[in-house]
Coordinates of C-alpha atoms and ligand atoms in Angstrom, one line a residue:
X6 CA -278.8 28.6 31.6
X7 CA -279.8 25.9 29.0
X8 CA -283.4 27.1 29.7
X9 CA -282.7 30.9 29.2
X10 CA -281.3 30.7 26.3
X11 CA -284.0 28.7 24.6
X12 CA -286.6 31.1 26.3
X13 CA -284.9 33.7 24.3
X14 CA -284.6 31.6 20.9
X15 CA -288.3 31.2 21.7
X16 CA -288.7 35.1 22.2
X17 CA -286.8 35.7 19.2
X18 CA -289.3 33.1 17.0
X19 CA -292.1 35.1 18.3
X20 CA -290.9 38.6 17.2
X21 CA -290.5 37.0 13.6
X22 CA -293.7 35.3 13.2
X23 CA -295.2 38.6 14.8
X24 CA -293.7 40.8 11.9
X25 CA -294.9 38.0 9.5
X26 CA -298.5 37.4 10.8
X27 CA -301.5 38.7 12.6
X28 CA -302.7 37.4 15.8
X29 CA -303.4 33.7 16.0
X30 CA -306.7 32.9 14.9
X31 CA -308.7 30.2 17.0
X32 CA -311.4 28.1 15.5
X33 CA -314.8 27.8 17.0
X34 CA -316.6 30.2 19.4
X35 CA -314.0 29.9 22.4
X36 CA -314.7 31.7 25.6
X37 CA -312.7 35.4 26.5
X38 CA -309.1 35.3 27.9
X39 CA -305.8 37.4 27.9
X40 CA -305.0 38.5 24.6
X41 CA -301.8 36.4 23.1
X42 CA -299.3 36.8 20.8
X43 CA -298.4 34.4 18.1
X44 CA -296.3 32.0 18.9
X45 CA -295.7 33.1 22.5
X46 CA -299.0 32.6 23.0
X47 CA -300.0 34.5 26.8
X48 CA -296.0 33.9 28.1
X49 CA -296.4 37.6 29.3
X50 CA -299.3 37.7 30.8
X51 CA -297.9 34.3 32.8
X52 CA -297.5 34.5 36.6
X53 CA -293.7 33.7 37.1
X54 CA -294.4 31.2 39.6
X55 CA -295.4 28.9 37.0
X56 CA -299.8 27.6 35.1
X57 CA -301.2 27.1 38.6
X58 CA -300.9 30.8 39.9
X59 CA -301.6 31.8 36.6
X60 CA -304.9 30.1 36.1
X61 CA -305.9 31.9 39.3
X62 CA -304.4 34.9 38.2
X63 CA -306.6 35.3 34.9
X64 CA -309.7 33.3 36.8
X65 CA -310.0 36.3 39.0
X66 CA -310.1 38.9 35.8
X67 CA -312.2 36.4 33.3
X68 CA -314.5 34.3 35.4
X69 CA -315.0 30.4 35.6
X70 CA -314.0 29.4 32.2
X71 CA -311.7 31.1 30.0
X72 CA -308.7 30.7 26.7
X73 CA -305.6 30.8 27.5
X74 CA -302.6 30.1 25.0
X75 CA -300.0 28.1 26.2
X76 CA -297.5 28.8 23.9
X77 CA -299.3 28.8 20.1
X78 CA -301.9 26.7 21.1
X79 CA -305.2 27.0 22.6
X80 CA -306.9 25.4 25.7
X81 CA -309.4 25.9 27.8
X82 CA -309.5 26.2 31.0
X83 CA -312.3 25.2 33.3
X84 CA -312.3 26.8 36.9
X85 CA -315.0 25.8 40.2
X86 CA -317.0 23.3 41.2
X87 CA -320.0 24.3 39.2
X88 CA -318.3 24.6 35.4
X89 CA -316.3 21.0 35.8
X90 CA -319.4 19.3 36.7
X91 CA -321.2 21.3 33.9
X92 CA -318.8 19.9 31.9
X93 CA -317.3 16.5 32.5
X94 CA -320.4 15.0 34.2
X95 CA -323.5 16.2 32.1
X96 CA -321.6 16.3 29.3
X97 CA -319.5 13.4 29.9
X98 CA -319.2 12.0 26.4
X99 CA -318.2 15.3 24.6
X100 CA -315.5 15.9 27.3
X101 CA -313.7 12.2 27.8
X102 CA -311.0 12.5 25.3
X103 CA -307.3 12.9 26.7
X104 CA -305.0 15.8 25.9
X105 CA -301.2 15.0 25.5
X106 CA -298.8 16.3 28.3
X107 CA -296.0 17.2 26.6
X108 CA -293.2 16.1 29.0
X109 CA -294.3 12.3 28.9
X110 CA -295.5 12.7 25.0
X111 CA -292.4 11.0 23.8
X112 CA -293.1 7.8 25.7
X113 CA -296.8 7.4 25.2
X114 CA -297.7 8.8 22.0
X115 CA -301.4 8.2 22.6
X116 CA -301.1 4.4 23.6
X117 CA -301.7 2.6 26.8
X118 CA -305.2 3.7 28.7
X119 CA -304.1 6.6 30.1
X120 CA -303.1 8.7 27.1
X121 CA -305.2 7.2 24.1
X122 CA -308.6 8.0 22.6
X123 CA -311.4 6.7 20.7
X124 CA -311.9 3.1 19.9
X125 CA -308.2 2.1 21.5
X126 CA -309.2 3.8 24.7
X127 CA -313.0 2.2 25.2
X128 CA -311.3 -0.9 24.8
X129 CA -308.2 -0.5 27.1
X130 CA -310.4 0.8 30.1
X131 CA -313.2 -1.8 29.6
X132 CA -310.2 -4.5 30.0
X133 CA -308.4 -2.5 32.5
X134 CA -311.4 -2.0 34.7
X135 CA -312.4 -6.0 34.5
X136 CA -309.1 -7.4 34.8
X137 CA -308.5 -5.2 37.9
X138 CA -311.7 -5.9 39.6
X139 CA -311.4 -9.8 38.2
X140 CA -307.8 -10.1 40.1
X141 CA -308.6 -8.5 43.4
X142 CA -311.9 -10.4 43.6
X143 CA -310.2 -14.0 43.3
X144 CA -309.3 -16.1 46.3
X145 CA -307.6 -13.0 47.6
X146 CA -309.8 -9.7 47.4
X147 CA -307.8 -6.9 47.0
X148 CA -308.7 -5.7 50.7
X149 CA -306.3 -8.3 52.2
X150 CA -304.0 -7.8 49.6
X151 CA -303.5 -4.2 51.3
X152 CA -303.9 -5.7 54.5
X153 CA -301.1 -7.7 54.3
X154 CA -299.2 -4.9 52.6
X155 CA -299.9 -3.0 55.8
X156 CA -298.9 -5.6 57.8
X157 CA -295.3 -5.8 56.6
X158 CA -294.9 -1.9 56.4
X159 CA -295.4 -1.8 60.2
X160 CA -293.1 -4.7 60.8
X161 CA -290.7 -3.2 58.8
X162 CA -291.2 0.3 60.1
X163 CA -290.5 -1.8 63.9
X164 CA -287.4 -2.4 62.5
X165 CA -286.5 0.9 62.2
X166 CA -286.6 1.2 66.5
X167 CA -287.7 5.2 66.1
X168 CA -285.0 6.5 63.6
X169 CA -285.4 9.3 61.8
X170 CA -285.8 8.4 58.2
X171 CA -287.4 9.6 55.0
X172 CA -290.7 7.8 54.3
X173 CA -291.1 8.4 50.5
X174 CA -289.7 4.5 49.2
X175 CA -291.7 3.1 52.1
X176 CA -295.2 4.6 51.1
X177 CA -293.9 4.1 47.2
X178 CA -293.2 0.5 47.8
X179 CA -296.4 -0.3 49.9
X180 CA -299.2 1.5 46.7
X181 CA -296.4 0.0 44.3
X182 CA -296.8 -3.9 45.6
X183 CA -300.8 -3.7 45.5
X184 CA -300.7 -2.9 41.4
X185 CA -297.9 -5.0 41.0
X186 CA -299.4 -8.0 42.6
X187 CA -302.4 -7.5 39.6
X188 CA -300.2 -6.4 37.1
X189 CA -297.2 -8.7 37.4
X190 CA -298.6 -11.6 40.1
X191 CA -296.2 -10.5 42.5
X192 CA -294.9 -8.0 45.4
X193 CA -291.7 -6.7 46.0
X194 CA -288.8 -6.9 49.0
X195 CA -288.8 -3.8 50.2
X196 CA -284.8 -3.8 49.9
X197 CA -285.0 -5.4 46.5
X198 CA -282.4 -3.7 44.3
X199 CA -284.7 -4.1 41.0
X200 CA -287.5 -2.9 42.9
X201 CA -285.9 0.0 44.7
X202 CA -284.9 1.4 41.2
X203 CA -287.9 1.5 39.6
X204 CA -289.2 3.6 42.6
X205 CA -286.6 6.2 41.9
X206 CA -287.2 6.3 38.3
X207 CA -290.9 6.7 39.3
X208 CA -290.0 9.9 42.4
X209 CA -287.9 11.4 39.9
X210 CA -290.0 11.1 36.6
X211 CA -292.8 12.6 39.1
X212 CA -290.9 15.3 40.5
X213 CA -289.5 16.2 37.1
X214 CA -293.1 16.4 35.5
X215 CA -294.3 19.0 37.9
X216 CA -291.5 21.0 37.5
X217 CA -290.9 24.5 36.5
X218 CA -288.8 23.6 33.1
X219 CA -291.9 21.0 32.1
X220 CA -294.1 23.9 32.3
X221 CA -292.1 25.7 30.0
X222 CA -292.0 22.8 28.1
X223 CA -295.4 22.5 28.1
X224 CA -295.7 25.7 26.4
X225 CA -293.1 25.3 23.9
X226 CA -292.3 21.8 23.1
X227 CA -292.7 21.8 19.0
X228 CA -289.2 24.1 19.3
X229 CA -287.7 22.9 22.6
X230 CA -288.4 18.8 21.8
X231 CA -285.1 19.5 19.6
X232 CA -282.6 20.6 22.8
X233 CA -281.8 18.5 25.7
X234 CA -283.6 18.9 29.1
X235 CA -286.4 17.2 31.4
X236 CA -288.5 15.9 28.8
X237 CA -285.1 13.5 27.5
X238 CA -284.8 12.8 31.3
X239 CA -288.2 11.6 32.2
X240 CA -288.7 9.6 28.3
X241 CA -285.6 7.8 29.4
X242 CA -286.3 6.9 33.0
X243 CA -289.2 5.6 31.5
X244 CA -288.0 4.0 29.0
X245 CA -286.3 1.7 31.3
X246 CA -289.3 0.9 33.3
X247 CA -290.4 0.0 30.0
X248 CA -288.1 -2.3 29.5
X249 CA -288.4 -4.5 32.9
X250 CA -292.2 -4.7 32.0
X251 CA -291.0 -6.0 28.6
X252 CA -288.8 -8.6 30.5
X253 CA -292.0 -9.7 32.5
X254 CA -294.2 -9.6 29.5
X255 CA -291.4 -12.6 28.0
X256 CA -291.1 -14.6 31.0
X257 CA -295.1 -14.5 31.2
X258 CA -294.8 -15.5 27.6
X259 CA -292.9 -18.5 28.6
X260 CA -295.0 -19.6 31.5
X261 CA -298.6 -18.9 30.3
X262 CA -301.1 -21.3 30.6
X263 CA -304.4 -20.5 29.2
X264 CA -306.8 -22.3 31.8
X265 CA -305.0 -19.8 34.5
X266 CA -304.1 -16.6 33.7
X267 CA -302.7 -15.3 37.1
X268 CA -303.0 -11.6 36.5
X269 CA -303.3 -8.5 34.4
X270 CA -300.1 -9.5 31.9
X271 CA -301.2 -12.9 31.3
X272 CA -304.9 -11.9 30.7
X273 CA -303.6 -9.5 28.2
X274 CA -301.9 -12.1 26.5
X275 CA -304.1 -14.7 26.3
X276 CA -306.8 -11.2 24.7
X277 CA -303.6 -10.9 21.8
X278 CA -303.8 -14.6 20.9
X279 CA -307.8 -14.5 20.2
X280 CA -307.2 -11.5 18.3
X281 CA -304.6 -12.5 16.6
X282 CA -305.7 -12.1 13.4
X283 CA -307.6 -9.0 13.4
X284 CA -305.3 -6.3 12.2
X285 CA -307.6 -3.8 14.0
X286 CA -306.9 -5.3 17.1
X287 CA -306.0 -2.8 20.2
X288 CA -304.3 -5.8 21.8
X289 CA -300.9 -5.4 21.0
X290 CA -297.8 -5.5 22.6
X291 CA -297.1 -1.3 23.1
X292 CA -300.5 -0.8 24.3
X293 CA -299.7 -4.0 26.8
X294 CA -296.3 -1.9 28.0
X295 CA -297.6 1.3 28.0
X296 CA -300.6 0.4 29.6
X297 CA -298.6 -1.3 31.9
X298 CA -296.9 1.6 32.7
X299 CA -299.8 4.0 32.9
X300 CA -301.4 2.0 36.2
X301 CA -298.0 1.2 37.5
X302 CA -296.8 4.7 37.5
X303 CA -300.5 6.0 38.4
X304 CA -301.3 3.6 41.0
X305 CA -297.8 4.3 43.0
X306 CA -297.1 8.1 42.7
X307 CA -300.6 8.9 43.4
X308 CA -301.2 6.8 46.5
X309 CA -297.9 7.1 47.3
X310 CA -297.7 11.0 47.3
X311 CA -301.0 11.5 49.4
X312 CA -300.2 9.3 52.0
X313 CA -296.4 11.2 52.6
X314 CA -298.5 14.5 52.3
X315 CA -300.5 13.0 54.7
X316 CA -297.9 12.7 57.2
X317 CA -296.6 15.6 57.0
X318 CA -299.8 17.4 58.2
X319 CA -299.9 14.5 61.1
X320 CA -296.7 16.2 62.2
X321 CA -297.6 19.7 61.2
X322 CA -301.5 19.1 63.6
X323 CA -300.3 16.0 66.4
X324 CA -303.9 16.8 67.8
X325 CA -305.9 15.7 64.5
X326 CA -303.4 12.1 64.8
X327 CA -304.4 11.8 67.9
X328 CA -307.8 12.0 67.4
X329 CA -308.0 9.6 64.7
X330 CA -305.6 7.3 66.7
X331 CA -308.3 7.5 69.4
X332 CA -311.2 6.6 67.1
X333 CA -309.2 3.5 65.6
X334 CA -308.8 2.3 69.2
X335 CA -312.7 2.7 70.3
X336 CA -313.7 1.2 67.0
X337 CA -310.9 -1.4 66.1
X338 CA -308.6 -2.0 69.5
X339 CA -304.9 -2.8 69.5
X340 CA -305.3 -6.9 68.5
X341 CA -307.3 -6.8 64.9
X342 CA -306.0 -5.4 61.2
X343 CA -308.2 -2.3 60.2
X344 CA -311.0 -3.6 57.8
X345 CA -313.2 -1.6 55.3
X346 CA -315.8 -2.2 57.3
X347 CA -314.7 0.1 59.5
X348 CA -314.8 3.0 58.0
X349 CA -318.5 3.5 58.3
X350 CA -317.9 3.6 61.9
X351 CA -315.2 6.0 61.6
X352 CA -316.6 9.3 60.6
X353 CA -313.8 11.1 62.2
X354 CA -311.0 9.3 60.3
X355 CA -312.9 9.4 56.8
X356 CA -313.3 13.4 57.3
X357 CA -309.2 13.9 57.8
X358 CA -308.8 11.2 54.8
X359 CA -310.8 13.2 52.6
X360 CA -309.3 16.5 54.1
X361 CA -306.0 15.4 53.3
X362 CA -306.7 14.9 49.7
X363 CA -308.6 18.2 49.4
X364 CA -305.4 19.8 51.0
X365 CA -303.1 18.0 49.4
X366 CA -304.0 18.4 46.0
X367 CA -302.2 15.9 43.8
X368 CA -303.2 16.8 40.2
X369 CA -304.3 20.4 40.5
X370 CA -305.2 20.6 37.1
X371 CA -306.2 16.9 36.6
X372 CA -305.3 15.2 33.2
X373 CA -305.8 17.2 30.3
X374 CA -309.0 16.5 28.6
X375 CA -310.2 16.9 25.1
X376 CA -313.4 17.5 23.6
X377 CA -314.2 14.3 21.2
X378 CA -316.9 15.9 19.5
X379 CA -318.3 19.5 18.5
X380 CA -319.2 20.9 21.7
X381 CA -321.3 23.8 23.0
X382 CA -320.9 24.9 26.4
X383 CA -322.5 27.9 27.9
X384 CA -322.3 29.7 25.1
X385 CA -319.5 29.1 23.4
X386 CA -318.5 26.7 20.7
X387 CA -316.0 24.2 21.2
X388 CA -314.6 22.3 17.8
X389 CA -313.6 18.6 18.4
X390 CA -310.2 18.6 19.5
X391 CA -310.2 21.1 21.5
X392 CA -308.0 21.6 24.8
X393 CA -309.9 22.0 28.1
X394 CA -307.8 21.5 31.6
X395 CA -310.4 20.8 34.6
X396 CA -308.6 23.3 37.3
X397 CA -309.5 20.5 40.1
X398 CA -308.0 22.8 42.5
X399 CA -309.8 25.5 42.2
X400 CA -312.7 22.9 43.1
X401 CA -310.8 21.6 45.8
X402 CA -310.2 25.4 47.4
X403 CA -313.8 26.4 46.2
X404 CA -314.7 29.3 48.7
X405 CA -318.6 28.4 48.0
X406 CA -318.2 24.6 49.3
X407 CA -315.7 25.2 51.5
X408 CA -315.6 27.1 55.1
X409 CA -311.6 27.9 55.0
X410 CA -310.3 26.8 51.6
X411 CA -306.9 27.1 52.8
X412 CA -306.8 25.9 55.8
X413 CA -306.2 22.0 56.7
X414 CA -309.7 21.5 58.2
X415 CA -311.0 18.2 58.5
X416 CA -314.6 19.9 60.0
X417 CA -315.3 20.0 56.2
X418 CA -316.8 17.3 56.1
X419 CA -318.1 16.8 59.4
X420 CA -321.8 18.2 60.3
X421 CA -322.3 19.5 63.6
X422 CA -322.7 16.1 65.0
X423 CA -320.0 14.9 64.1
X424 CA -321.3 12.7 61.0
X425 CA -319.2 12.0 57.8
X426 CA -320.9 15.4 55.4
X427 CA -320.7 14.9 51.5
X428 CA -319.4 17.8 49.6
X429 CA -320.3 18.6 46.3
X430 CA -316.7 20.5 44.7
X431 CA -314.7 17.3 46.5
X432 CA -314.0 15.3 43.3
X433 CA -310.0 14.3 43.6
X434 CA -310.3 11.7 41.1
X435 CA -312.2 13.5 38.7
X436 CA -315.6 12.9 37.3
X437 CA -317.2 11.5 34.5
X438 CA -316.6 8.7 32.1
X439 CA -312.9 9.5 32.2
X440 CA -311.9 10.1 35.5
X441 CA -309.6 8.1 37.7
X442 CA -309.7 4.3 36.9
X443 CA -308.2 3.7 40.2
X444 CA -309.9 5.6 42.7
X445 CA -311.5 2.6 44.2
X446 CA -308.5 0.7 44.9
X447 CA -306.8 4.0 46.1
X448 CA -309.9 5.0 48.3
X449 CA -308.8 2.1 49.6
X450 CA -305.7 2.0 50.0
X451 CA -305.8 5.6 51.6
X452 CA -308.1 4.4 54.7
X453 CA -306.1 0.7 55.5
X454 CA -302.7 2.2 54.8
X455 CA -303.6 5.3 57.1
X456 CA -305.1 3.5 59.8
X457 CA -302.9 0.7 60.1
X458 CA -300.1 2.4 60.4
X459 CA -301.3 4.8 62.9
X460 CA -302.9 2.0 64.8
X461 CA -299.4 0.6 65.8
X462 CA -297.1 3.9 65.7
X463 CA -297.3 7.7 66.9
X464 CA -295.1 10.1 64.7
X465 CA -293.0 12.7 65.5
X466 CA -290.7 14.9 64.3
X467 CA -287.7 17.1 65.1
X468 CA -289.0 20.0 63.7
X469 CA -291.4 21.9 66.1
X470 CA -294.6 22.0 64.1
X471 CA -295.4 25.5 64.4
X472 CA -292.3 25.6 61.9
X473 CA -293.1 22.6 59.7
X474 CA -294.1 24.4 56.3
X475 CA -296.4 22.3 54.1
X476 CA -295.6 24.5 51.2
X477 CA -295.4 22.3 48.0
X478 CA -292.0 21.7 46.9
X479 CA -293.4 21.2 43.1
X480 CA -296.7 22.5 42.0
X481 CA -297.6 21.5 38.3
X482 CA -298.6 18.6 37.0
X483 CA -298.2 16.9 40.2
X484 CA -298.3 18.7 43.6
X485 CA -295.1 17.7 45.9
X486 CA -294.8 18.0 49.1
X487 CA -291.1 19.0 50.7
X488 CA -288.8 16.6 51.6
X489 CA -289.1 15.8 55.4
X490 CA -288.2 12.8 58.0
X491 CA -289.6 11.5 60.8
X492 CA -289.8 8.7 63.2
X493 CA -292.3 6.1 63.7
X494 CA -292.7 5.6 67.9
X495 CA -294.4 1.9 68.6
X496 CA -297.4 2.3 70.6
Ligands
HEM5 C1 -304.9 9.2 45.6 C2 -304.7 8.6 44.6 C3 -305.1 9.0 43.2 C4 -305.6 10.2 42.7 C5 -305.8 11.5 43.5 C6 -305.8 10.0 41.3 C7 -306.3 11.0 40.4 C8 -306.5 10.9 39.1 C9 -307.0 11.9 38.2 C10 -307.4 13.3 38.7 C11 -307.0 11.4 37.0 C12 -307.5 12.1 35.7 C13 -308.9 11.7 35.4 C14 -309.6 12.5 34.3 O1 -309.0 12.8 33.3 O2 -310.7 12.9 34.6 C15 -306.6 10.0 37.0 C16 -306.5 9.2 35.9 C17 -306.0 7.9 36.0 N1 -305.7 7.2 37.2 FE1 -305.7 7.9 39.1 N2 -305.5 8.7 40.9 C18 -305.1 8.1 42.0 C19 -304.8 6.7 42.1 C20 -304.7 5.9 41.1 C21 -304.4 4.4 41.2 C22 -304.2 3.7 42.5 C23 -304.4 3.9 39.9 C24 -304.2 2.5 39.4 C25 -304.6 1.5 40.0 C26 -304.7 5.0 39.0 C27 -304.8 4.9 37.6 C28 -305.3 5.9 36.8 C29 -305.4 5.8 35.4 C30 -305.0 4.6 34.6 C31 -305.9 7.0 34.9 C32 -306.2 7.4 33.4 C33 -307.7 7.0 33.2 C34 -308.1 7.2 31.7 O3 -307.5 8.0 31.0 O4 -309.1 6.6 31.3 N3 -304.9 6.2 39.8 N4 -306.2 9.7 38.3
NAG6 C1 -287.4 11.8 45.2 O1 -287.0 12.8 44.2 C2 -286.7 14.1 44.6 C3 -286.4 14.9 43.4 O2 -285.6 14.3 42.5 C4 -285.5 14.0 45.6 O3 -285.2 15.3 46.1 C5 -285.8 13.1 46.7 O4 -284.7 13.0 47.6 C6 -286.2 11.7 46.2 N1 -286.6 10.9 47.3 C7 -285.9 9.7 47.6 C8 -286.4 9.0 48.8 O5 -285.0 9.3 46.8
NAG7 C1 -322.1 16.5 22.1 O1 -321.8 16.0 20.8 C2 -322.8 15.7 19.9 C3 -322.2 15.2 18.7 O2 -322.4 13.8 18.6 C4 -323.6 17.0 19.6 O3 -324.7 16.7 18.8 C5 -324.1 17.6 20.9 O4 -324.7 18.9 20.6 C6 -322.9 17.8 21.8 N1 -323.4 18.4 23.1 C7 -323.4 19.7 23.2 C8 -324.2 20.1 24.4 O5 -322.9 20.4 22.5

């Protein structure tokens, strides 16, 4: 109800700024789209099902890369393999700034790496990047790290002697533990009250960002920022995980000793005392929460959400398990933990990995980008600051690179014998200098996490899986996939 009756106050705003001005004006040269209306930008011309079918709705009548107002303002949107690599890899300076998303603008106003620009954000990945790669390369490399991870998710999952039972705080606190133990120096209980907590705040935020009401807000949040609704949700969920990484930032504080810095908190500090008297400095303490925040959120959903998706289609396809189950045993046996080596040997299991994150999907339209500069691009004329929103789908489902777009088929990256096949529109971390500063860890994560877990369990489920619908339960920001259970069988 809320909604509807701020759709219509949003309606209504439109009708008067239409009777007061012309159509809205965009700056620049930018490419053909649907024809908006002020303030209501192309609400009409939307899809009802919410900005994914509609980018595919208006890709169909305006090609590759086209305008599209969302609400009064303009972005554009960049469609198929061929015009995102166009744009983010050969022209990967012009296209790395980051766009706001509206429903998590309240909490990160442009700070922390994920959502800031310019100077703050050179500096915040160049730290992020070392720190990361600085604490998994210590005395414990970040493979055993995940390793041992593994290894108590399957003693745990013995536990549960074959009960049905939802997976998503399981494969949340597994991907959650690995960034914690850089970020904060530790891992998590799995029944830890704390810990359990900040997973829900992280599901919900997650599920609440891809939803239909943040696409509205998307749209209209100068007017609808004003009136309760998702956006208040998710900023205060967050909020509060903002405040435990405070508390840890303090006791850190209180403990740090500069000839050991034992993770990403305590390097950070240790950066804020040698700068301390540069006012310029980036190293402050909201760029060390919110930075915080953006690889503790983006390092669990993410991981977290393939790897249930990933199940799911396990259930949905038992044969594909089994097949993979069959190569872990040729190549690894029953006796040793899954290694990274392995995967080389494993061409099978690397094809349904990737497959998995083609069909799955997790950021359909990536993170919003921005251009940082003037830009031209195939003829048109972008002005700094302009919108652009890499459909990473509609690479993921390209008909030209792939056989059956829509179909969960691992073949797509197999050749015909049977060797691991590269593919050129498979990019699920994005490209260029801004794309995914955790794919390496994830990559990862997906293959140990996947393997381990199948090495020592079958699945199953009640459902028949003719009738198990992988259907996304959300599909915006974040793709979702329905809520399911199932049982983990020992081997
Ligand atoms: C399957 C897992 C994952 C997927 C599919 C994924 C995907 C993405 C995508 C598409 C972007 C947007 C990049 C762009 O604008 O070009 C991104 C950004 C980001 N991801 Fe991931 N990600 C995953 C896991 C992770 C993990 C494990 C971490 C942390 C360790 C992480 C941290 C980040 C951060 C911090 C950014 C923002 C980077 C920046 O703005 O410079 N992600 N991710
Ligand atoms: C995760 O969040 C969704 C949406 O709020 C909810 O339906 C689901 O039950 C949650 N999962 C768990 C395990 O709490
Ligand atoms: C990228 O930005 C620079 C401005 O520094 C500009 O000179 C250049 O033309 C841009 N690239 C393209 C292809 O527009």
């Amino acid at each position: 109800m809320e909604l509807s009756v701020l759709l219509f106050l949003a309606v209504l705003t439109g009708f008067l700024l239409l009777l007061t001005r012309g159509h809205p004006k965009a700056t620049g040269h930018l490419p053909p789209g649907p024809r908006p209306l002020p303030f209501l930008g192309n609400l009409l011309q939307m899809d009802r099902r919410g900005l994914h079918r509609s980018f595919l709705r208006f890709q169909e009548k305006y090609g590759d890369v086209f305008t599209v107002y969302l609400g009064p303002r303009p972005v554009v949107v960049l469609c198929g393999t061929d015009s995102i690599r166009e744009a983010l890899l050969d022209q990967s300076e012009n296209f790395s700034g980051r766009a706001p998303i509206a429903t998590f603008d309240q909490t990160f106003q442009g700070y922390g790496v994920a959502f800031a620009n310019g100077e703050r954000w050179k500096e915040l990945r160049r730290f992020s990047l070392t720190t990361m790669r600085d604490f998994g390369m210590g005395k414990r490399s970040i493979e055993e790290r995940i390793q041992e991870e593994a290894r108590c998710l399957v003693e745990e999952l013995r536990k549960s002697q074959g009960a049905l039972l939802d997976p998503t705080f399981f494969f949340h606190a597994i991907t959650a533990n690995i960034i914690c133990a850089i970020i904060f120096g530790e891992r998590f209980a799995y029944k830890d009250p704390e810990f359990l907590r900040l997973l829900h705040l992280f599901n919900q935020s997650f599920a609440l960002v891809s939803s239909f009401s943040s696409q509205v807000f998307e749209l209209y949040s100068s007017l609808l920022k004003h009136f309760p609704g998702t956006h208040r949700k998710v900023h205060k969920n967050l909020q509060e995980v903002n405040d435990f990484i405070g508390h840890t930032v303090e006791k850190h504080r209180e403990t740090l000793d500069p000839n050991a810095p034992r993770d990403l908190i305590d390097t950070y500090l240790l950066r804020m005392d040698k700068e301390k008297s540069n006012p310029d400095s980036e190293f402050h303490h909201r760029n060390l929460i919110l930075t915080g925040l953006s690889l503790f959120f983006g390092g669990t959903e993410t991981t977290s959400t393939t790897i249930r998706y990933g199940f799911l289609i396990f259930l949905k396809y038992p044969q594909v398990a089994e097949k993979v189950y069959k190569e872990i045993n040729q190549v690894i046996g029953p006796h040793r933990p899954p290694a990274l080596d392995d995967r080389a040997k494993m061409p099978y299991t690397d094809a349904v990995i990737q497959e998995i994150q083609r069909f799955s999907d997790l950021l359909p339209f990536s993170l919003p980008r921005m251009v940082t500069k003037d830009t031209h691009f195939r003829g048109y004329f972008f002005p700094k600051g302009t919108e652009v929103y890499p459909i990473l789908s509609s690479a993921l489902h390209d008909p030209r690179y792939f056989e059956k777009p829509d179909d969960f088929y691992p073949e797509h990256f197999l050749d015909a014998n049977g060797a691991l096949k590269k593919n050129e529109a498979f990019f699920p971390f994005s490209l260029g200098k801004r794309n995914c500063l955790g794919e390496g860890i994830a990559r990862m994560e997906l293959f140990l996490f996947f393997t381990t877990i199948l090495q020592h369990f079958s699945v199953a489920s009640p459902v028949a899986p003719e009738d198990i619908d992988l259907t996304p339960r959300e599909c915006g920001v974040g793709k979702l996939p329905p809520v399911y259970k199932l049982r983990f069988l020992t081997r």
